[in-house]
Coordinates of C-alpha atoms in Angstrom, one line a residue:
Chain A
M878 CA 157.5 -84.6 -73.9
T879 CA 155.0 -83.7 -71.2
L880 CA 151.5 -82.4 -71.7
T881 CA 152.6 -79.1 -70.4
E882 CA 155.3 -78.9 -73.0
L883 CA 153.0 -80.0 -75.8
L884 CA 150.4 -77.2 -74.8
F885 CA 153.1 -74.7 -74.6
G886 CA 154.4 -75.8 -78.0
I887 CA 150.8 -75.4 -79.4
A888 CA 150.4 -71.9 -77.8
I889 CA 153.6 -70.8 -79.5
G890 CA 152.6 -72.3 -82.8
V891 CA 149.2 -70.6 -82.7
F892 CA 150.8 -67.4 -81.9
V893 CA 153.3 -67.8 -84.7
L894 CA 150.4 -68.6 -87.2
A895 CA 148.5 -65.7 -85.9
A896 CA 151.4 -63.4 -86.5
L897 CA 151.8 -64.9 -89.9
F898 CA 148.1 -64.5 -90.8
S899 CA 148.2 -60.9 -89.5
F900 CA 151.3 -60.2 -91.5
Y901 CA 149.5 -61.9 -94.6
T902 CA 146.3 -59.9 -94.1
L903 CA 148.3 -56.7 -93.7
S904 CA 150.3 -57.3 -96.9
M905 CA 147.3 -58.1 -98.8
N906 CA 145.4 -55.1 -97.7
G907 CA 148.6 -53.0 -98.6
T908 CA 148.8 -54.6 -102.0
Y909 CA 145.1 -54.2 -102.6
A910 CA 145.3 -50.5 -101.6
L911 CA 148.2 -50.1 -103.8
I912 CA 146.4 -51.7 -106.7
Q913 CA 143.4 -49.6 -106.1
F914 CA 145.6 -46.4 -106.0
Y915 CA 147.3 -47.4 -109.3
S916 CA 144.0 -48.1 -110.9
A917 CA 142.4 -44.8 -109.8
R918 CA 145.5 -43.0 -110.7
D919 CA 145.7 -44.5 -114.2
S920 CA 142.0 -43.9 -114.9
S921 CA 142.4 -40.2 -113.6
L922 CA 145.5 -39.6 -115.9
N923 CA 143.6 -41.1 -118.8
A924 CA 140.5 -39.0 -118.2
M925 CA 142.8 -35.9 -117.9
D926 CA 144.5 -36.9 -121.2
T927 CA 141.2 -37.1 -123.0
L928 CA 139.8 -34.0 -121.4
S929 CA 143.0 -31.9 -122.2
K930 CA 143.1 -33.2 -125.7
E931 CA 139.5 -32.2 -126.5
I932 CA 139.9 -28.7 -124.7
R933 CA 143.1 -28.0 -126.6
Q934 CA 141.7 -28.7 -130.0
A935 CA 138.1 -27.4 -129.5
T936 CA 137.0 -24.6 -131.9
A937 CA 134.6 -23.1 -129.4
L938 CA 133.3 -23.2 -126.0
Q939 CA 129.5 -23.5 -126.2
S940 CA 128.5 -23.4 -122.6
H941 CA 129.8 -24.0 -119.2
S942 CA 128.9 -24.5 -115.6
T943 CA 130.7 -25.7 -112.6
N944 CA 129.9 -29.3 -113.3
E945 CA 130.1 -29.4 -117.2
I946 CA 131.6 -27.9 -120.2
V947 CA 130.3 -28.1 -123.8
L948 CA 132.8 -27.8 -126.7
I949 CA 132.7 -27.9 -130.2
N950 CA 135.5 -30.0 -131.9
P951 CA 137.2 -29.4 -135.4
D952 CA 134.7 -31.8 -137.0
G953 CA 131.7 -29.8 -135.7
D954 CA 130.7 -32.4 -133.0
Q955 CA 129.4 -31.3 -129.7
I956 CA 131.5 -32.6 -126.9
K957 CA 130.2 -32.4 -123.5
F958 CA 132.2 -33.3 -120.3
Q959 CA 129.8 -33.7 -117.4
F960 CA 130.1 -34.6 -113.7
D961 CA 127.0 -36.0 -111.9
P962 CA 127.4 -35.5 -108.2
E963 CA 124.7 -38.0 -107.6
T964 CA 126.2 -40.9 -109.3
H965 CA 129.7 -39.7 -108.8
I966 CA 130.5 -40.3 -112.5
F967 CA 132.5 -38.0 -114.8
A968 CA 131.5 -38.8 -118.4
L969 CA 132.2 -37.7 -122.0
D970 CA 129.0 -37.2 -124.2
V971 CA 129.3 -36.7 -128.0
N972 CA 126.5 -35.1 -129.9
S973 CA 123.9 -35.2 -127.2
G974 CA 123.8 -39.0 -126.4
A975 CA 125.1 -40.4 -129.6
S976 CA 128.1 -41.7 -127.8
T977 CA 128.8 -41.7 -124.1
I978 CA 132.1 -42.7 -122.4
K979 CA 132.4 -43.1 -118.7
L980 CA 135.8 -41.4 -117.9
L981 CA 135.7 -41.7 -114.1
D982 CA 133.7 -43.1 -111.3
E983 CA 133.9 -42.5 -107.5
V984 CA 134.5 -38.8 -108.3
E985 CA 133.8 -37.0 -105.0
S986 CA 134.2 -33.3 -106.4
L987 CA 134.8 -31.8 -109.8
E988 CA 134.8 -28.1 -110.7
F989 CA 135.3 -26.3 -114.1
T990 CA 136.4 -22.7 -114.0
V991 CA 136.6 -20.7 -117.3
H992 CA 138.5 -17.7 -118.1
Q993 CA 139.5 -15.4 -120.9
R994 CA 142.9 -15.6 -122.5
T995 CA 143.3 -11.8 -121.4
P996 CA 145.5 -11.4 -118.5
V997 CA 144.8 -9.2 -115.6
G998 CA 147.5 -6.6 -115.5
G999 CA 150.3 -7.1 -113.0
S1000 CA 149.3 -10.6 -112.1
F1001 CA 149.3 -14.1 -113.4
E1002 CA 145.5 -14.3 -113.3
F1003 CA 143.0 -14.0 -116.1
F1004 CA 139.7 -12.3 -116.5
P1005 CA 136.7 -14.5 -116.0
V1006 CA 134.2 -14.9 -118.8
A1007 CA 130.9 -13.0 -119.2
V1008 CA 129.8 -15.1 -122.3
P1009 CA 131.0 -18.5 -123.2
N1010 CA 132.6 -17.7 -126.6
T1011 CA 135.2 -15.6 -124.8
G1012 CA 136.3 -18.7 -122.8
K1013 CA 139.7 -19.8 -123.7
L1014 CA 141.3 -20.9 -120.5
I1015 CA 139.8 -23.9 -118.6
D1016 CA 140.7 -24.8 -115.0
V1017 CA 139.6 -28.2 -113.8
H1018 CA 140.1 -29.9 -110.5
W1019 CA 138.7 -33.1 -109.2
T1020 CA 139.0 -35.5 -106.4
Q1021 CA 138.3 -39.2 -106.8
S1022 CA 138.1 -41.7 -104.0
F1023 CA 139.6 -45.1 -104.0
T1024 CA 139.0 -48.0 -101.6
V1025 CA 141.3 -49.1 -98.8
P1026 CA 140.1 -51.8 -96.6
G1027 CA 139.1 -50.7 -93.2
T1028 CA 138.6 -47.1 -94.1
P1029 CA 135.3 -45.3 -94.9
R1030 CA 134.5 -44.2 -98.5
G1031 CA 136.1 -40.9 -99.3
D1032 CA 138.7 -41.3 -96.7
K1033 CA 141.4 -41.8 -99.4
L1034 CA 141.3 -39.2 -102.2
L1035 CA 143.2 -38.8 -105.3
S1036 CA 143.4 -35.2 -106.7
Q1037 CA 144.0 -33.9 -110.2
M1038 CA 144.0 -30.4 -111.4
A1039 CA 145.1 -28.7 -114.7
R1040 CA 144.8 -25.3 -116.6
I1041 CA 144.3 -26.0 -120.2
V1042 CA 144.3 -23.5 -123.0
M1043 CA 142.1 -23.8 -126.1
R1044 CA 144.7 -23.4 -129.0
T1045 CA 142.2 -22.1 -131.5
P1046 CA 142.2 -18.4 -131.3
Chain B
M523 CA 151.5 -87.9 -69.0
N524 CA 154.6 -88.5 -70.9
L525 CA 154.7 -88.2 -74.8
P526 CA 157.2 -89.8 -76.9
R527 CA 160.2 -87.3 -77.2
Q528 CA 161.3 -86.2 -80.7
S529 CA 164.9 -86.2 -81.3
P530 CA 166.6 -82.8 -81.1
R531 CA 167.7 -83.1 -84.7
T532 CA 164.0 -83.3 -86.0
A533 CA 163.0 -80.4 -83.8
R534 CA 165.8 -78.3 -85.3
A535 CA 164.6 -79.2 -88.8
N536 CA 161.0 -78.0 -88.0
V537 CA 162.3 -74.7 -86.7
L538 CA 164.3 -74.3 -89.9
L539 CA 161.2 -75.2 -92.1
V540 CA 159.0 -72.7 -90.2
A541 CA 161.7 -70.1 -90.7
L542 CA 162.1 -70.8 -94.3
I543 CA 158.3 -70.5 -94.8
I544 CA 158.2 -67.2 -93.0
L545 CA 161.1 -65.9 -95.1
G546 CA 159.5 -67.1 -98.3
L547 CA 156.2 -65.4 -97.5
S548 CA 158.2 -62.2 -96.5
G549 CA 160.1 -62.4 -99.7
M550 CA 157.0 -62.8 -101.9
T551 CA 155.3 -60.0 -100.2
A552 CA 158.4 -57.7 -100.6
A553 CA 158.8 -58.8 -104.3
S554 CA 155.2 -58.1 -105.2
T555 CA 155.4 -54.8 -103.5
L556 CA 158.5 -54.0 -105.3
F557 CA 157.0 -55.2 -108.6
L558 CA 154.0 -52.9 -108.0
V559 CA 156.2 -50.0 -107.1
G560 CA 158.2 -50.6 -110.3
Q561 CA 155.1 -50.6 -112.4
L562 CA 154.0 -47.3 -110.9
N563 CA 157.4 -46.0 -111.6
R564 CA 157.1 -47.1 -115.2
Q565 CA 153.6 -45.7 -115.5
V566 CA 154.8 -42.2 -114.2
A567 CA 157.8 -42.3 -116.5
R568 CA 155.6 -43.1 -119.5
K569 CA 153.1 -40.4 -118.6
Q570 CA 155.8 -37.8 -118.4
A571 CA 157.2 -39.1 -121.7
W572 CA 153.6 -38.8 -123.1
N573 CA 153.1 -35.3 -122.0
E574 CA 156.7 -34.3 -123.0
C575 CA 155.9 -35.5 -126.5
L576 CA 153.2 -33.0 -127.0
V577 CA 155.6 -30.2 -126.0
V578 CA 158.1 -31.5 -128.5
S579 CA 155.5 -31.8 -131.1
E580 CA 154.2 -28.2 -130.5
S581 CA 157.8 -27.1 -130.6
G582 CA 157.8 -28.2 -134.2
I583 CA 154.7 -26.0 -134.8
E584 CA 156.4 -23.1 -133.1
D585 CA 159.4 -23.7 -135.4
G586 CA 157.2 -23.7 -138.5
M587 CA 155.4 -20.7 -137.5
S588 CA 158.5 -18.6 -136.8
H589 CA 159.9 -19.8 -140.2
L590 CA 156.6 -19.0 -142.1
N591 CA 156.2 -15.5 -140.4
Q592 CA 160.0 -14.8 -141.1
V593 CA 160.3 -15.7 -144.8
G594 CA 156.6 -15.9 -145.9
L595 CA 155.3 -18.5 -148.4
K596 CA 157.8 -17.7 -151.1
G597 CA 160.9 -18.3 -149.0
L598 CA 160.2 -21.4 -147.3
N599 CA 162.9 -23.4 -149.0
S600 CA 165.6 -22.0 -146.6
N601 CA 167.0 -22.2 -143.2
D602 CA 167.5 -25.9 -143.4
W603 CA 163.9 -26.5 -144.7
T604 CA 163.7 -28.7 -147.8
E605 CA 161.0 -29.0 -150.4
D606 CA 159.5 -32.1 -151.6
N607 CA 156.8 -31.8 -154.2
G608 CA 155.4 -28.6 -152.8
T609 CA 155.7 -29.7 -149.1
F610 CA 158.4 -28.1 -147.0
R611 CA 160.0 -30.3 -144.3
L612 CA 162.3 -30.0 -141.3
T613 CA 163.6 -32.3 -138.7
R614 CA 165.2 -31.1 -135.7
Q615 CA 166.9 -33.0 -132.8
L616 CA 166.3 -31.9 -129.3
R617 CA 168.8 -34.0 -127.3
N618 CA 167.3 -37.4 -127.2
N619 CA 164.0 -36.2 -128.7
R620 CA 163.2 -34.8 -132.2
Y621 CA 160.3 -33.4 -134.2
S622 CA 159.6 -33.5 -137.8
V623 CA 157.4 -30.7 -139.2
S624 CA 156.0 -30.1 -142.6
I625 CA 154.2 -27.2 -144.3
V626 CA 151.8 -27.8 -147.2
T627 CA 151.2 -24.4 -149.0
N628 CA 148.0 -25.3 -150.9
Q629 CA 145.2 -23.6 -149.3
P630 CA 144.4 -23.8 -146.5
I631 CA 148.1 -23.8 -145.4
T632 CA 148.5 -26.9 -143.2
M633 CA 151.4 -27.5 -140.8
T634 CA 151.9 -30.9 -139.2
S635 CA 154.4 -31.8 -136.7
T636 CA 155.2 -35.2 -135.2
G637 CA 157.1 -35.3 -131.8
Y638 CA 159.2 -38.2 -130.9
V639 CA 160.2 -38.9 -127.4
T640 CA 162.3 -41.9 -126.3
A641 CA 160.2 -44.4 -124.5
P642 CA 161.1 -44.9 -121.0
Y643 CA 163.5 -47.8 -120.3
M644 CA 164.0 -48.3 -124.1
T645 CA 166.7 -47.1 -126.3
D646 CA 165.3 -47.7 -129.8
Q647 CA 161.6 -47.1 -129.3
Y648 CA 159.8 -43.8 -129.4
I649 CA 156.5 -42.3 -128.3
E650 CA 154.9 -40.3 -131.0
R651 CA 152.3 -37.5 -131.0
V652 CA 151.2 -35.6 -134.0
V653 CA 149.7 -32.1 -134.0
Q654 CA 148.2 -30.5 -137.2
V655 CA 147.3 -26.8 -137.5
I656 CA 145.8 -24.8 -140.2
V657 CA 147.3 -21.4 -140.7
T658 CA 145.8 -18.3 -142.1
N659 CA 147.2 -15.0 -143.3
V660 CA 145.7 -12.0 -141.5
S661 CA 146.1 -8.4 -141.5
G662 CA 149.1 -7.3 -139.2
V663 CA 147.9 -4.4 -137.1
F664 CA 144.9 -3.3 -138.9
Y665 CA 141.5 -4.7 -138.0
G666 CA 139.1 -2.0 -138.9
L667 CA 138.7 0.7 -136.2
V668 CA 141.0 0.0 -133.3
A669 CA 141.5 2.4 -130.4
K670 CA 143.3 2.2 -127.1
N671 CA 140.7 4.2 -125.5
Q672 CA 137.2 5.7 -126.7
I673 CA 135.6 5.2 -130.0
T674 CA 132.7 7.5 -130.8
L675 CA 130.5 7.0 -133.7
G676 CA 128.0 9.6 -134.8
G677 CA 126.0 10.9 -137.6
G678 CA 124.5 7.6 -138.7
T679 CA 128.0 6.1 -139.3
L680 CA 128.1 3.0 -141.6
V681 CA 131.1 0.6 -140.9
D682 CA 131.4 -2.4 -143.1
S683 CA 134.3 -4.3 -144.8
F684 CA 135.6 -5.5 -148.3
D685 CA 138.6 -7.3 -149.5
S686 CA 140.6 -5.4 -152.2
T687 CA 142.6 -8.5 -153.1
D688 CA 139.6 -10.6 -153.7
P689 CA 137.6 -10.0 -156.9
N690 CA 134.6 -11.7 -155.4
L691 CA 134.7 -9.2 -152.6
S692 CA 135.6 -6.1 -154.5
T693 CA 135.3 -4.7 -158.0
G694 CA 138.5 -3.9 -159.6
G695 CA 140.2 -3.9 -156.1
Q696 CA 137.7 -1.1 -155.0
Y697 CA 134.8 -1.2 -152.5
D698 CA 131.5 -2.3 -154.0
S699 CA 128.5 -1.9 -151.7
A700 CA 126.9 -5.0 -153.5
K701 CA 129.9 -7.1 -152.3
R702 CA 130.3 -5.7 -148.8
R703 CA 131.2 -8.0 -145.9
D704 CA 130.4 -8.2 -142.3
K705 CA 134.0 -8.6 -141.2
A706 CA 134.7 -5.1 -139.9
K707 CA 135.9 -4.9 -136.2
V708 CA 135.4 -1.8 -134.1
A709 CA 137.6 -2.6 -131.0
S710 CA 138.9 -0.9 -128.0
T711 CA 141.4 -2.3 -125.6
S712 CA 140.0 0.0 -122.9
Q713 CA 138.3 -1.6 -119.8
G714 CA 136.5 1.6 -119.1
T715 CA 132.8 2.9 -119.2
D716 CA 131.1 3.7 -122.5
V717 CA 134.1 2.7 -124.4
I718 CA 132.2 2.6 -127.7
T719 CA 129.4 5.0 -128.1
G720 CA 127.0 5.5 -130.9
T721 CA 125.2 8.7 -130.7
S722 CA 122.5 8.1 -133.3
N723 CA 121.4 5.4 -135.8
G724 CA 124.1 3.7 -137.5
S725 CA 125.2 0.3 -138.8
I726 CA 128.3 -1.9 -138.2
Y727 CA 128.6 -4.9 -140.4
G728 CA 130.8 -6.9 -138.2
H729 CA 132.1 -7.2 -134.5
I730 CA 132.6 -4.8 -131.8
G731 CA 135.0 -5.6 -128.9
T732 CA 136.2 -4.1 -125.7
G733 CA 138.7 -4.8 -123.0
P734 CA 137.3 -7.1 -120.1
G735 CA 134.7 -5.6 -118.1
A736 CA 134.2 -2.5 -120.2
T737 CA 130.6 -1.1 -121.1
I738 CA 129.4 0.2 -124.4
N739 CA 126.6 2.6 -125.3
I740 CA 125.7 2.1 -128.8
G741 CA 122.2 3.8 -128.9
N742 CA 120.1 2.6 -131.9
Y743 CA 123.1 1.1 -133.8
S744 CA 122.5 -2.1 -135.6
I745 CA 125.6 -4.3 -135.1
G746 CA 126.1 -7.8 -136.4
S747 CA 125.9 -10.0 -139.6
E748 CA 124.8 -8.7 -143.0
T749 CA 121.5 -10.4 -142.4
W750 CA 121.0 -8.7 -139.0
V751 CA 122.0 -5.2 -140.2
D752 CA 120.1 -5.4 -143.5
G753 CA 117.2 -6.4 -141.6
S754 CA 117.3 -3.2 -139.6
N755 CA 117.5 -5.0 -136.3
P756 CA 118.4 -2.7 -133.5
G757 CA 121.3 -3.5 -131.0
V758 CA 124.0 -6.1 -131.2
E759 CA 123.5 -9.5 -132.7
D760 CA 124.4 -12.4 -130.3
G761 CA 128.0 -13.3 -130.6
Y762 CA 129.0 -10.0 -132.2
Y763 CA 130.2 -8.3 -129.0
T764 CA 132.9 -9.6 -126.9
D765 CA 134.9 -8.0 -124.0
D766 CA 138.1 -10.0 -124.5
V767 CA 140.1 -7.6 -126.9
N768 CA 143.7 -8.2 -126.0
L769 CA 146.0 -6.5 -128.6
Y770 CA 149.6 -5.4 -128.6
I771 CA 149.8 -1.9 -130.2
P772 CA 153.4 -1.0 -130.6
E773 CA 154.7 2.5 -130.9
I774 CA 156.1 3.7 -134.2
E775 CA 159.9 4.7 -134.4
E776 CA 161.7 7.1 -136.7
P777 CA 161.8 5.7 -140.2
F778 CA 165.3 6.9 -140.6
N779 CA 167.6 9.8 -139.4
S780 CA 170.1 10.3 -142.1
G781 CA 170.4 9.8 -145.8
Y782 CA 167.3 11.6 -146.8
L783 CA 166.3 14.1 -149.4
V784 CA 164.4 17.4 -149.1
P785 CA 161.5 17.5 -151.4
G786 CA 161.2 20.4 -153.9
G787 CA 158.8 21.8 -156.5
E788 CA 158.6 20.5 -160.0
T789 CA 156.4 20.9 -163.2
I790 CA 155.1 17.6 -164.5
D791 CA 152.9 17.4 -167.5
G792 CA 152.6 21.1 -167.6
E793 CA 151.3 21.4 -164.0
Y794 CA 153.4 22.8 -161.1
Y795 CA 153.6 20.8 -157.9
N796 CA 155.0 22.5 -154.8
Y797 CA 156.6 19.1 -153.7
V798 CA 157.3 16.1 -155.8
L799 CA 158.5 12.9 -154.2
H800 CA 159.9 10.1 -156.4
D801 CA 161.5 6.9 -155.1
G802 CA 163.4 7.5 -151.9
N803 CA 163.4 8.8 -148.4
Y804 CA 162.5 12.5 -147.7
Q805 CA 162.4 14.7 -144.6
L806 CA 160.7 18.1 -143.8
S807 CA 160.7 20.0 -140.5
S808 CA 157.0 20.8 -141.2
L809 CA 154.4 20.6 -143.9
N810 CA 152.0 23.5 -144.3
M811 CA 150.1 23.5 -147.6
Q812 CA 147.6 26.3 -148.3
A813 CA 145.4 27.6 -151.1
S814 CA 145.9 25.3 -154.1
Q815 CA 149.4 23.9 -153.3
K816 CA 150.0 20.3 -154.1
M817 CA 152.3 17.5 -153.3
L818 CA 152.7 14.7 -155.8
I819 CA 154.0 11.2 -155.0
T820 CA 155.2 9.4 -158.2
G821 CA 157.2 6.5 -156.8
D822 CA 157.9 4.5 -153.6
A823 CA 158.4 7.3 -151.3
V824 CA 158.7 7.8 -147.5
L825 CA 158.4 11.2 -146.1
Y826 CA 159.2 12.0 -142.6
V827 CA 157.8 15.3 -141.2
T828 CA 159.4 16.1 -137.8
G829 CA 156.9 19.1 -137.2
D830 CA 153.1 19.6 -137.7
I831 CA 151.2 18.9 -140.9
S832 CA 148.5 21.1 -142.2
L833 CA 146.4 21.1 -145.4
T834 CA 144.0 23.9 -145.8
G835 CA 142.2 25.8 -148.7
S836 CA 142.2 23.5 -151.7
S837 CA 145.6 22.0 -151.1
S838 CA 146.1 18.3 -151.5
I839 CA 148.5 15.3 -151.5
I840 CA 148.2 13.3 -154.6
V841 CA 149.4 9.7 -154.6
A842 CA 149.9 8.9 -158.4
S843 CA 148.8 5.6 -160.0
G844 CA 151.4 3.1 -159.2
A845 CA 153.0 5.1 -156.4
N846 CA 153.3 4.1 -152.9
F847 CA 153.5 6.7 -150.0
N848 CA 154.4 6.3 -146.4
L849 CA 154.1 9.6 -144.5
Y850 CA 155.6 9.5 -141.0
T851 CA 155.2 12.4 -138.4
S852 CA 156.4 13.3 -135.1
G853 CA 154.7 16.6 -135.1
S854 CA 151.9 16.9 -132.4
N855 CA 149.1 17.9 -134.9
V856 CA 148.1 16.6 -138.2
S857 CA 145.3 18.3 -139.9
L858 CA 144.4 17.1 -143.4
A859 CA 141.7 19.4 -144.7
G860 CA 141.4 21.1 -148.1
D861 CA 141.1 18.6 -150.8
G862 CA 142.8 16.1 -148.6
V863 CA 144.7 13.1 -149.7
I864 CA 143.9 12.0 -153.3
N865 CA 145.0 8.4 -153.5
K866 CA 144.8 7.6 -157.3
T867 CA 145.9 4.0 -156.8
G868 CA 142.6 3.4 -155.2
S869 CA 144.3 1.0 -152.8
A870 CA 144.6 1.6 -149.2
Q871 CA 147.9 -0.5 -149.1
N872 CA 149.5 2.5 -151.1
F873 CA 149.2 5.3 -148.5
S874 CA 149.8 5.2 -144.9
L875 CA 150.1 7.8 -142.2
W876 CA 152.4 6.7 -139.2
G877 CA 152.1 8.9 -136.1
L878 CA 155.0 8.6 -133.6
P879 CA 154.3 8.8 -129.9
S880 CA 154.6 12.6 -129.9
T881 CA 151.7 12.9 -132.3
S882 CA 148.6 13.7 -130.3
L883 CA 146.0 14.7 -132.8
V884 CA 145.2 13.7 -136.3
K885 CA 142.2 15.2 -138.2
Y886 CA 140.8 14.3 -141.5
A887 CA 138.3 16.8 -143.2
G888 CA 139.5 16.6 -146.7
A889 CA 137.1 16.7 -149.6
A890 CA 138.6 13.5 -151.2
D891 CA 137.7 10.1 -149.8
F892 CA 140.5 8.9 -147.6
I893 CA 142.0 5.7 -149.0
G894 CA 144.7 4.5 -146.8
T895 CA 145.6 3.6 -143.3
I896 CA 146.4 5.7 -140.2
Y897 CA 148.4 4.3 -137.4
A898 CA 148.8 6.8 -134.7
P899 CA 148.4 4.9 -131.3
Q900 CA 149.0 7.9 -129.0
A901 CA 146.8 10.4 -131.1
D902 CA 143.2 11.4 -131.0
F903 CA 141.6 10.8 -134.5
A904 CA 138.8 12.9 -135.6
Q905 CA 137.0 12.7 -139.0
T906 CA 134.6 15.5 -140.1
G907 CA 133.0 16.2 -143.5
S908 CA 131.4 13.8 -145.9
A909 CA 134.4 11.8 -147.1
D910 CA 134.4 8.0 -146.7
I911 CA 137.4 6.3 -145.3
Y912 CA 138.5 3.1 -147.1
G913 CA 141.3 1.2 -145.1
A914 CA 141.8 1.0 -141.4
L915 CA 142.6 3.1 -138.4
V916 CA 144.5 2.7 -135.0
A917 CA 144.6 5.5 -132.6
E918 CA 144.3 6.4 -129.0
N919 CA 140.7 7.8 -129.4
I920 CA 138.7 7.7 -132.6
K921 CA 135.7 10.0 -133.4
L922 CA 133.8 9.6 -136.7
G923 CA 131.7 12.6 -136.6
G924 CA 131.1 13.2 -140.3
Q925 CA 128.6 12.0 -142.8
G926 CA 131.1 9.5 -144.4
A927 CA 131.4 5.8 -144.0
M928 CA 134.2 3.6 -142.9
H929 CA 134.9 0.7 -145.2
Y930 CA 137.6 -1.6 -143.7
D931 CA 139.8 -3.2 -146.4
E932 CA 140.4 -6.8 -145.3
G933 CA 143.2 -7.1 -147.9
I934 CA 145.5 -4.7 -146.1
D935 CA 148.9 -6.5 -145.5
K936 CA 147.7 -9.7 -147.0
D937 CA 150.4 -9.8 -149.5
A938 CA 152.9 -8.1 -147.4
G939 CA 154.9 -11.4 -147.1
G940 CA 155.4 -12.7 -143.8
A941 CA 154.7 -11.5 -140.2
N942 CA 151.0 -12.2 -140.5
Y943 CA 150.4 -15.9 -140.2
I944 CA 148.4 -17.1 -137.4
I945 CA 147.1 -20.6 -136.3
N946 CA 143.4 -20.8 -137.1
S947 CA 142.7 -24.4 -136.2
W948 CA 144.7 -26.9 -133.9
R949 CA 144.1 -30.7 -133.6
E950 CA 145.9 -33.7 -132.5
I951 CA 145.7 -36.6 -134.9

């Protein structure tokens, strides 16, 4: 074997190793992104499950704004769902700090919209509320970011939306 | 420079080794990706089953409510439902899913439904979700004063409530001001302007409501809880006015069109009555009573008047003790003046006036207090004089212009048996 042949062989070997490394990195990034997506999706679905259950069984809507709703549950507890745009955290607070559960982080946007149960004639829409105690139908929509290597924060978003009816008249 | 040359056989083995390593890595990557995708698929399937389970569980509640409203509390042991120590149960299969629902009739009436949905990728395991509701019995169509359009209150009108079926909230089934309640509802489904107006001082012990976006003009009325009204607070107490009234007010149909009797005069206990109605269905083309003419109802009677109704002079309709009278009319005008309707049962459940869609005006100016219900959703109702009203009203427009008060009887329809059960509380346990 000549030196030329050796160098040529080494060059091919390096090329093959580089290709393998690139393939490995790509696979790892893809797997990591997939895991991040699963994780975000799982926490998002769990948050929606908790939120929808509490709204369904609430006896009253005490107050509401774009970022938060305050419900009264059948045990008389005050249940607050609140989104903090600065910390990007969506949390559940029971009885003003007696218990706080972080439902989601990395939330980029979240919005509550409250309606009456009274339908607008000739449409599928419902009247907005003037006072909280007439609120029976709650729309919620949020976007949550998850990390993918090589992309900036907020580039990949997971979206959830629902319209939930309070069952109690 | 020459390097020692490897044998061609060794070189081929190296190539094979490298190829196997590459294949192994590719396979591992593909396998892990497939595994993750499979996990995602399972996760999605489980979430779908979880959500489906709530629907199945609520189907059980719907089934139970339908059964309860169809047969009432006394007939629950029917339609495949079985009784077990005062608990009524039903299990129903929905393809691969099922629900089991039970009704406990002790107050408060509690209904519990467990939904079972086959767990994804399993054949013998189920996801379960349990929903429990508390059911209450409410009046069917009567809530107090209900109008499709305007409600006008004048003359210092008093509106409050009592419950003729509860001895703690009435005396001998009669209104007692010492036991009054603040459960009256003055409601309009209209979304217009000044839907409810109060032209002078007055009191409403209870809630008022309008359609979305409507306005009210209640002057110096005091509206709210007993504490609020008894404290002479002007205006509406917080939480006692809402603009979300959403009621279905069905039209009334003819009670019958054949097989009826025509009422005639009779002397009973030495007194002559121009019309006497015993048990049965009766029909008249019109009813005009003047001077001291009287109609007496002695049994469970239904009278359908296809024309106008008019009571003048000192004429009256007398509902005897123990009698029950349903008066239907398709005439355009109903004017109950004279001595009015004398309901000797004292119960609003024993006299009802039903106005078909062609009835456009109902007036009450009788001397006797009106004890009963009026349901005429296409008619204007006007009350004048000093008689009180005990019962409930439903009309197109309502005007209470007299000096009398309106006492809503919460007991109306409570014992009617079925058709009045609603969910009062819902929770997942």
